[in-house]
XYZ file of C-alpha atoms in Angstrom:
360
model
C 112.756 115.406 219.563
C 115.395 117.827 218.997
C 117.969 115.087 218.369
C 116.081 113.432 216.090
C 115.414 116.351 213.706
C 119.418 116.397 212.679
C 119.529 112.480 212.375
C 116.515 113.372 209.996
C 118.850 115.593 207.784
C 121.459 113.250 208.293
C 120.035 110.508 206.394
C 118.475 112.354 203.925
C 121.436 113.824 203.245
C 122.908 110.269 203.116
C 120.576 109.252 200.650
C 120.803 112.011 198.242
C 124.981 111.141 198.003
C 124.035 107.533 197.541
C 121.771 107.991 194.946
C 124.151 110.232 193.243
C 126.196 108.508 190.381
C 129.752 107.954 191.007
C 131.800 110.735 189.273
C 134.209 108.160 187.684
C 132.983 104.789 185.531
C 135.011 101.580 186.461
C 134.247 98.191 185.435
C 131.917 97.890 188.350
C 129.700 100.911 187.699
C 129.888 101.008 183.712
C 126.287 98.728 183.935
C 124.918 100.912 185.954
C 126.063 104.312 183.879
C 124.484 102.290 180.321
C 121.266 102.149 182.215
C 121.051 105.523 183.351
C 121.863 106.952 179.607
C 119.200 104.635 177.656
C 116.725 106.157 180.872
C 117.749 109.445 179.124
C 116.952 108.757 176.069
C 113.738 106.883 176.124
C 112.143 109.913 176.633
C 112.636 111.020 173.327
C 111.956 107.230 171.631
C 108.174 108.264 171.218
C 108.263 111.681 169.765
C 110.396 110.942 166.963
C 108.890 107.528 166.077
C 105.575 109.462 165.882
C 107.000 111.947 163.637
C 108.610 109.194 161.430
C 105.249 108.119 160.998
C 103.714 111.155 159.969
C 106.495 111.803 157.239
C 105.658 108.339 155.701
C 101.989 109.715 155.284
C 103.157 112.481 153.941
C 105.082 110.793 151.439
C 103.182 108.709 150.602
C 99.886 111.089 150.404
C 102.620 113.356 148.283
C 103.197 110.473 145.853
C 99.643 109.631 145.043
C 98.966 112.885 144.213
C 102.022 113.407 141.885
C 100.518 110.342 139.909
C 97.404 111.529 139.762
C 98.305 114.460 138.092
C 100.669 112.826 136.313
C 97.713 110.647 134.755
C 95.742 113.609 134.348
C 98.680 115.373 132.155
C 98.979 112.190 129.750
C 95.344 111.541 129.544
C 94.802 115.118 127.787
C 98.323 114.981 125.705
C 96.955 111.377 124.133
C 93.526 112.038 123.998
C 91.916 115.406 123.823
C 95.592 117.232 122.519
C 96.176 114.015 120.491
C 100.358 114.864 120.900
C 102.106 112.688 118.419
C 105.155 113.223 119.992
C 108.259 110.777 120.371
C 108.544 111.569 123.329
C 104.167 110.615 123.853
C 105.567 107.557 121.664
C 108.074 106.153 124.004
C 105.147 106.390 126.746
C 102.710 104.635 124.911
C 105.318 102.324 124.628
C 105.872 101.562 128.482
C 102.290 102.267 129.224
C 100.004 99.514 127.195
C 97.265 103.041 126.938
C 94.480 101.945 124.387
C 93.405 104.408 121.467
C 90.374 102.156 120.219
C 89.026 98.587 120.946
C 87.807 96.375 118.513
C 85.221 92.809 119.272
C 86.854 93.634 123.104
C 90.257 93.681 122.093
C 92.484 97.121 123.059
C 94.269 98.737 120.333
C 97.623 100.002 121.781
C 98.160 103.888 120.530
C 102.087 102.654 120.433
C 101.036 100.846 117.554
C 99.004 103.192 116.682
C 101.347 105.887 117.165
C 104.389 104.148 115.415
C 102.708 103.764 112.065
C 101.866 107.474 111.822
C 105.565 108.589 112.557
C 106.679 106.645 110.096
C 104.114 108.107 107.409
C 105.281 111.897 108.954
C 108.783 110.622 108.480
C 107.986 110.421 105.143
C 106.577 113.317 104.360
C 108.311 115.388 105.705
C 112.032 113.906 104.544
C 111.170 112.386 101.256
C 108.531 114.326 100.067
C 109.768 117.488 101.402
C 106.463 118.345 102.737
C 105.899 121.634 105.461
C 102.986 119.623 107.675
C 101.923 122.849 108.623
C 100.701 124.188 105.591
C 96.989 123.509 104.240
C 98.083 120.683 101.967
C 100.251 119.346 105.321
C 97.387 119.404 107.201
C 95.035 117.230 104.922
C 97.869 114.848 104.311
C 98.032 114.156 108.336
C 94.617 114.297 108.861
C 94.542 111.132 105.901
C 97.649 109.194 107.380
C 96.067 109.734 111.200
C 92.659 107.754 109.798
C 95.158 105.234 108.105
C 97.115 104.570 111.011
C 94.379 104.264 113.475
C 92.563 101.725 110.659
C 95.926 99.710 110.625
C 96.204 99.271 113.914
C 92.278 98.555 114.542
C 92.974 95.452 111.977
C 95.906 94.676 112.864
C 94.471 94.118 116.880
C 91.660 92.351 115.061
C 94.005 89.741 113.399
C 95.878 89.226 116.309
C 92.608 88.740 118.191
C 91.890 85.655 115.062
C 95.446 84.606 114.906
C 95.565 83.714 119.275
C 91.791 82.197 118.863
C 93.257 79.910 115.627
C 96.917 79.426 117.204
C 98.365 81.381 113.640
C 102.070 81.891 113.979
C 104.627 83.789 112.567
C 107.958 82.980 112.831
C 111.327 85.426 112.940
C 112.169 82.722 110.025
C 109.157 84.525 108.167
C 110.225 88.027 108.395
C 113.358 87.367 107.583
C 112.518 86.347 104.368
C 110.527 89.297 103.386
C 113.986 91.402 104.845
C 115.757 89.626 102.487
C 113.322 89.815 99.187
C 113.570 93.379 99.944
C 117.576 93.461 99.775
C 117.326 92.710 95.808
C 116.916 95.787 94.093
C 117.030 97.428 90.406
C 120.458 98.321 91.180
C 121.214 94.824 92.859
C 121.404 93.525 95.771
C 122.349 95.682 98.794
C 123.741 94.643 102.793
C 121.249 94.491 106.029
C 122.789 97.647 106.925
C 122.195 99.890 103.936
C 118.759 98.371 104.357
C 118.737 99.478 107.819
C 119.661 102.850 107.517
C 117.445 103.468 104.453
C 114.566 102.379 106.683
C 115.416 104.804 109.042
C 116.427 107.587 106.812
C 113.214 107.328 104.865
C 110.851 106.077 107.654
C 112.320 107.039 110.761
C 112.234 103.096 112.174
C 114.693 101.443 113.845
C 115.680 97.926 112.673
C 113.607 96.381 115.598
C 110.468 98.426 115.094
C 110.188 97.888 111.066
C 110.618 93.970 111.618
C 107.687 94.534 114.147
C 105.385 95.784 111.610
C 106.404 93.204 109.109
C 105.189 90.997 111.923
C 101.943 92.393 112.396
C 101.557 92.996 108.700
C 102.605 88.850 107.949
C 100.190 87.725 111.006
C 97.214 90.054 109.217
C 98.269 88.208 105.955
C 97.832 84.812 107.506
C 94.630 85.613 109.145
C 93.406 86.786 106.078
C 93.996 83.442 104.298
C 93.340 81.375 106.827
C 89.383 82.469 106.992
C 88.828 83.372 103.428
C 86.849 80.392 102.432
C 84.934 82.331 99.470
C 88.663 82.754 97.972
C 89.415 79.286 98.485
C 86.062 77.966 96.059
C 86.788 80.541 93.496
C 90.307 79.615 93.026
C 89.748 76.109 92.602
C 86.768 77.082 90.362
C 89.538 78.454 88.436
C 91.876 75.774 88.507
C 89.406 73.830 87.256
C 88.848 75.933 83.755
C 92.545 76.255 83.704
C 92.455 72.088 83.246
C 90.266 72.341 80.273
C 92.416 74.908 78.580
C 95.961 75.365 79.712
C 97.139 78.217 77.836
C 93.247 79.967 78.457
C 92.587 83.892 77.534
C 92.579 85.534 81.390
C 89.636 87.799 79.532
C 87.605 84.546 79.451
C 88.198 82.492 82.837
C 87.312 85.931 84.291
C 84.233 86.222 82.582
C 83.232 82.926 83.896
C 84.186 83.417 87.041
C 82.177 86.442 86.864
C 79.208 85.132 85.749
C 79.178 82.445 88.426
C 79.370 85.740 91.260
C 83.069 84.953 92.231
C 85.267 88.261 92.069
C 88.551 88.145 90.394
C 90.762 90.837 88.782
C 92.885 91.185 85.490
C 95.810 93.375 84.706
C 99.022 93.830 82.974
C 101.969 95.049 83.777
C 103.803 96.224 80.974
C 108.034 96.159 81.800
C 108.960 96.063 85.303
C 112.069 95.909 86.772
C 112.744 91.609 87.855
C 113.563 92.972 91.210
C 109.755 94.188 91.421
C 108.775 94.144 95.112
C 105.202 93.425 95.120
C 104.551 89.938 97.366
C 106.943 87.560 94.575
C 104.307 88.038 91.407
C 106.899 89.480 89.369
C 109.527 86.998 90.321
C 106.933 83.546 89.677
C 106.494 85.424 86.046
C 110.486 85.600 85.625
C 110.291 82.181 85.914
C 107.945 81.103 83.000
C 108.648 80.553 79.568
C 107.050 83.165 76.700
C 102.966 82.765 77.106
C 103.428 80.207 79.997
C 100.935 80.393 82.552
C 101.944 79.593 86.154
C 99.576 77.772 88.848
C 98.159 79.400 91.262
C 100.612 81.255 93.898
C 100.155 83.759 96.956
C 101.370 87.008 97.179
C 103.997 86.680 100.682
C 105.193 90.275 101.685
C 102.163 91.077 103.791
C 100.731 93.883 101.949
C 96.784 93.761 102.609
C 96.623 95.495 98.798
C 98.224 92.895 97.104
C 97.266 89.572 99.057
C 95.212 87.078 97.113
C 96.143 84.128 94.554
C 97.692 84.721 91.283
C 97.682 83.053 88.322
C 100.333 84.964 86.036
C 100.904 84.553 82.615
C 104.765 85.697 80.655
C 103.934 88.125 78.177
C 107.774 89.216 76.924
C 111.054 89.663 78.963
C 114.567 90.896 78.899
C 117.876 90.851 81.071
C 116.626 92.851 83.919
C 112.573 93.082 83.058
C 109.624 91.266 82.274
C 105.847 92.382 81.140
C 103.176 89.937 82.598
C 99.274 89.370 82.315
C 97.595 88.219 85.467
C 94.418 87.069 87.040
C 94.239 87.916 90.810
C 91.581 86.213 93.236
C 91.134 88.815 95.797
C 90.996 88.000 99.998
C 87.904 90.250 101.199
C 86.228 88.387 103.899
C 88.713 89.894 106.405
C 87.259 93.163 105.671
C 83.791 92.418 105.539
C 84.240 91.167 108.891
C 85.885 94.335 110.223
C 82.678 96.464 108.171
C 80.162 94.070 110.370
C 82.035 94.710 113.317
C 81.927 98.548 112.881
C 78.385 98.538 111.722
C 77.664 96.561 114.883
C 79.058 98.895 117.454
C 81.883 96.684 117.915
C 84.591 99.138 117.077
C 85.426 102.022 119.430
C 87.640 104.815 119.013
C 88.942 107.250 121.772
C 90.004 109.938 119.992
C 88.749 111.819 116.971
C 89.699 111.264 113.875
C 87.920 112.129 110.251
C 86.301 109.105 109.093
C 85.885 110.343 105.358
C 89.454 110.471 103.654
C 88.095 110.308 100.092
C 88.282 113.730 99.222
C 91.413 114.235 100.871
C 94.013 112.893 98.986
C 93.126 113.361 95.424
């Protein structure tokens, strides 16, 4: 028994040296080293994948809440603070927000937002007017309720214009560009035009053809479902046959009596370059006490749309002085009255309805 104890220790000292690694790596042992360091360092695999994991979640968790807040921040700048901002502009811009819906269609406060910077613009450059004095403040108060009605109409003829496939071509608002290049002084380049649109208005090139667009796509609209318009002008094509140089007093009057609306007016001398939808420039046309046929106002101004009958009264060089007979185009707006009677209009952010007594 005695012998056996040191071959005991013997061998287990054996063992120990052969499960030692070899001090020196040679072509023979190198497998056996690679296993032995990947051993090492599998024991710290799990730990860090773990932790990996929890910084994702944090991220992440981080991130949501950023946006959140970030939400939260715009929400009250647009809605409750009502910030006008460019810099609340070029958000509105990326994010399609809505500042009203109208028959289920949203109302995008860019557009929104666009048309009353240009009307600030112009204020404040042009007419020289400090917005935050008393007068300021009633003059924004009246171009915020314009805006916002602009762009509720302007949604609601876009609405029409999908539902009737109504299109307006680039073709289109080029030509109103151009009308508008002709001026008292004569004509003047795209880029003078440009800059005067941006000096005056504050809009780029892009954004004023935009609401040209809008504006033309309104006018369309407005034409297109207009029937009432329709009858009463050929009502009044039809006196015009019995008489052809008529009084405009007198096919008004019957026109009148019948319950179609129509409108008379002169001029007096206005410049030939008068930018009001091509009137003046049909009347250029005629001969002394000539009467035209019946025409439409093109530049997209809601004011001024409607068919004209125009009638030379006298002219010179650079002026003329016309009578005319306008049939106006009103069903667009009775339609948008219904539609706020109805509940069918919402706004999202407060605005005085009443703008009568505010610009006198």
């Amino acid at each position: 028994s005695k012998n056996k104890e040191p071959m005991k220790k013997l061998s287990l000292k054996k063992r120990k040296q052969a499960e030692q690694p070899p001090s020196r790596i040679t072509n023979e042992t190198v497998a056996e080293h690679r296993e032995q360091i990947l051993a090492g360092g599998r024991k710290f695999k799990y730990p860090h994948q773990y932790e990996r994991h929890k910084l994702v979640f944090n991220a992440i968790i981080i991130i949501l809440v950023t946006l959140v807040l970030l939400s939260i921040i715009i929400w009250w700048q647009l809605y409750p603070a009502q910030n006008t901002s460019t810099f609340f502009y070029r958000v509105t811009r990326i994010l399609p927000v809505p500042v009203a819906s109208v028959d289920g269609a949203p109302v995008r406060y860019s557009d929104y937002l666009m048309s009353l910077s240009g009307s600030q613009h112009y204020l404040e450059q042009s007419e020289r007017l400090n917005l935050n004095s008393e007068d300021g403040k009633r003059q924004i108060e009246f171009i915020k309720r314009q805006a916002l009605d602009g762009a509720i109409a302007d949604t609601y003829a876009a609405k029409i214009a999908d539902e009737k496939n109504i299109k307006v071509t680039d073709e289109q608002v080029d030509q109103v560009i151009d009308a508008s290049l002709n001026t008292v002084s004569g004509r003047i380049s795209q880029d003078i035009y440009d800059d005067s649109t941006f000096s005056t208005l504050g809009y780029t090139s892009d954004e004023y053809r935009q609401i040209i667009k809008r504006a033309l796509v309104r006018q369309e609209v407005m034409y297109s479902i207009d029937t009432k318009a329709d009858t009463t002008k050929k009502a009044a094509e039809a006196i015009l046959k019995e008489n052809p140089v008529p009084s405009f007093a007198d096919i008004a009057k019957r026109l009148q009596d019948k319950g179609y609306a129509v409108q008379l007016g002169s001029t007096g001398l206005v410049p030939k370059s008068n930018h009001d939808g091509g009137v003046t420039q049909q009347a250029a046309k005629l001969q002394k006490n000539q009467v035209s046929s019946f025409f439409r106002s093109e530049d997209g101004n809601s004011e001024r749309n409607g068919y004209y009958i125009v009638q030379l009264v006298d002219s010179n060089d650079k002026q003329v002085n016309y009578n005319y007979l306008r049939v106006p185009l009103t069903e667009f707006d009775k339609q948008l009255k219904s539609l706020a009677v109805n509940k069918k209009i919402q706004e999202f952010i407060s605005v005085q309805k009443d703008t009568n007594a505010i610009r006198r």
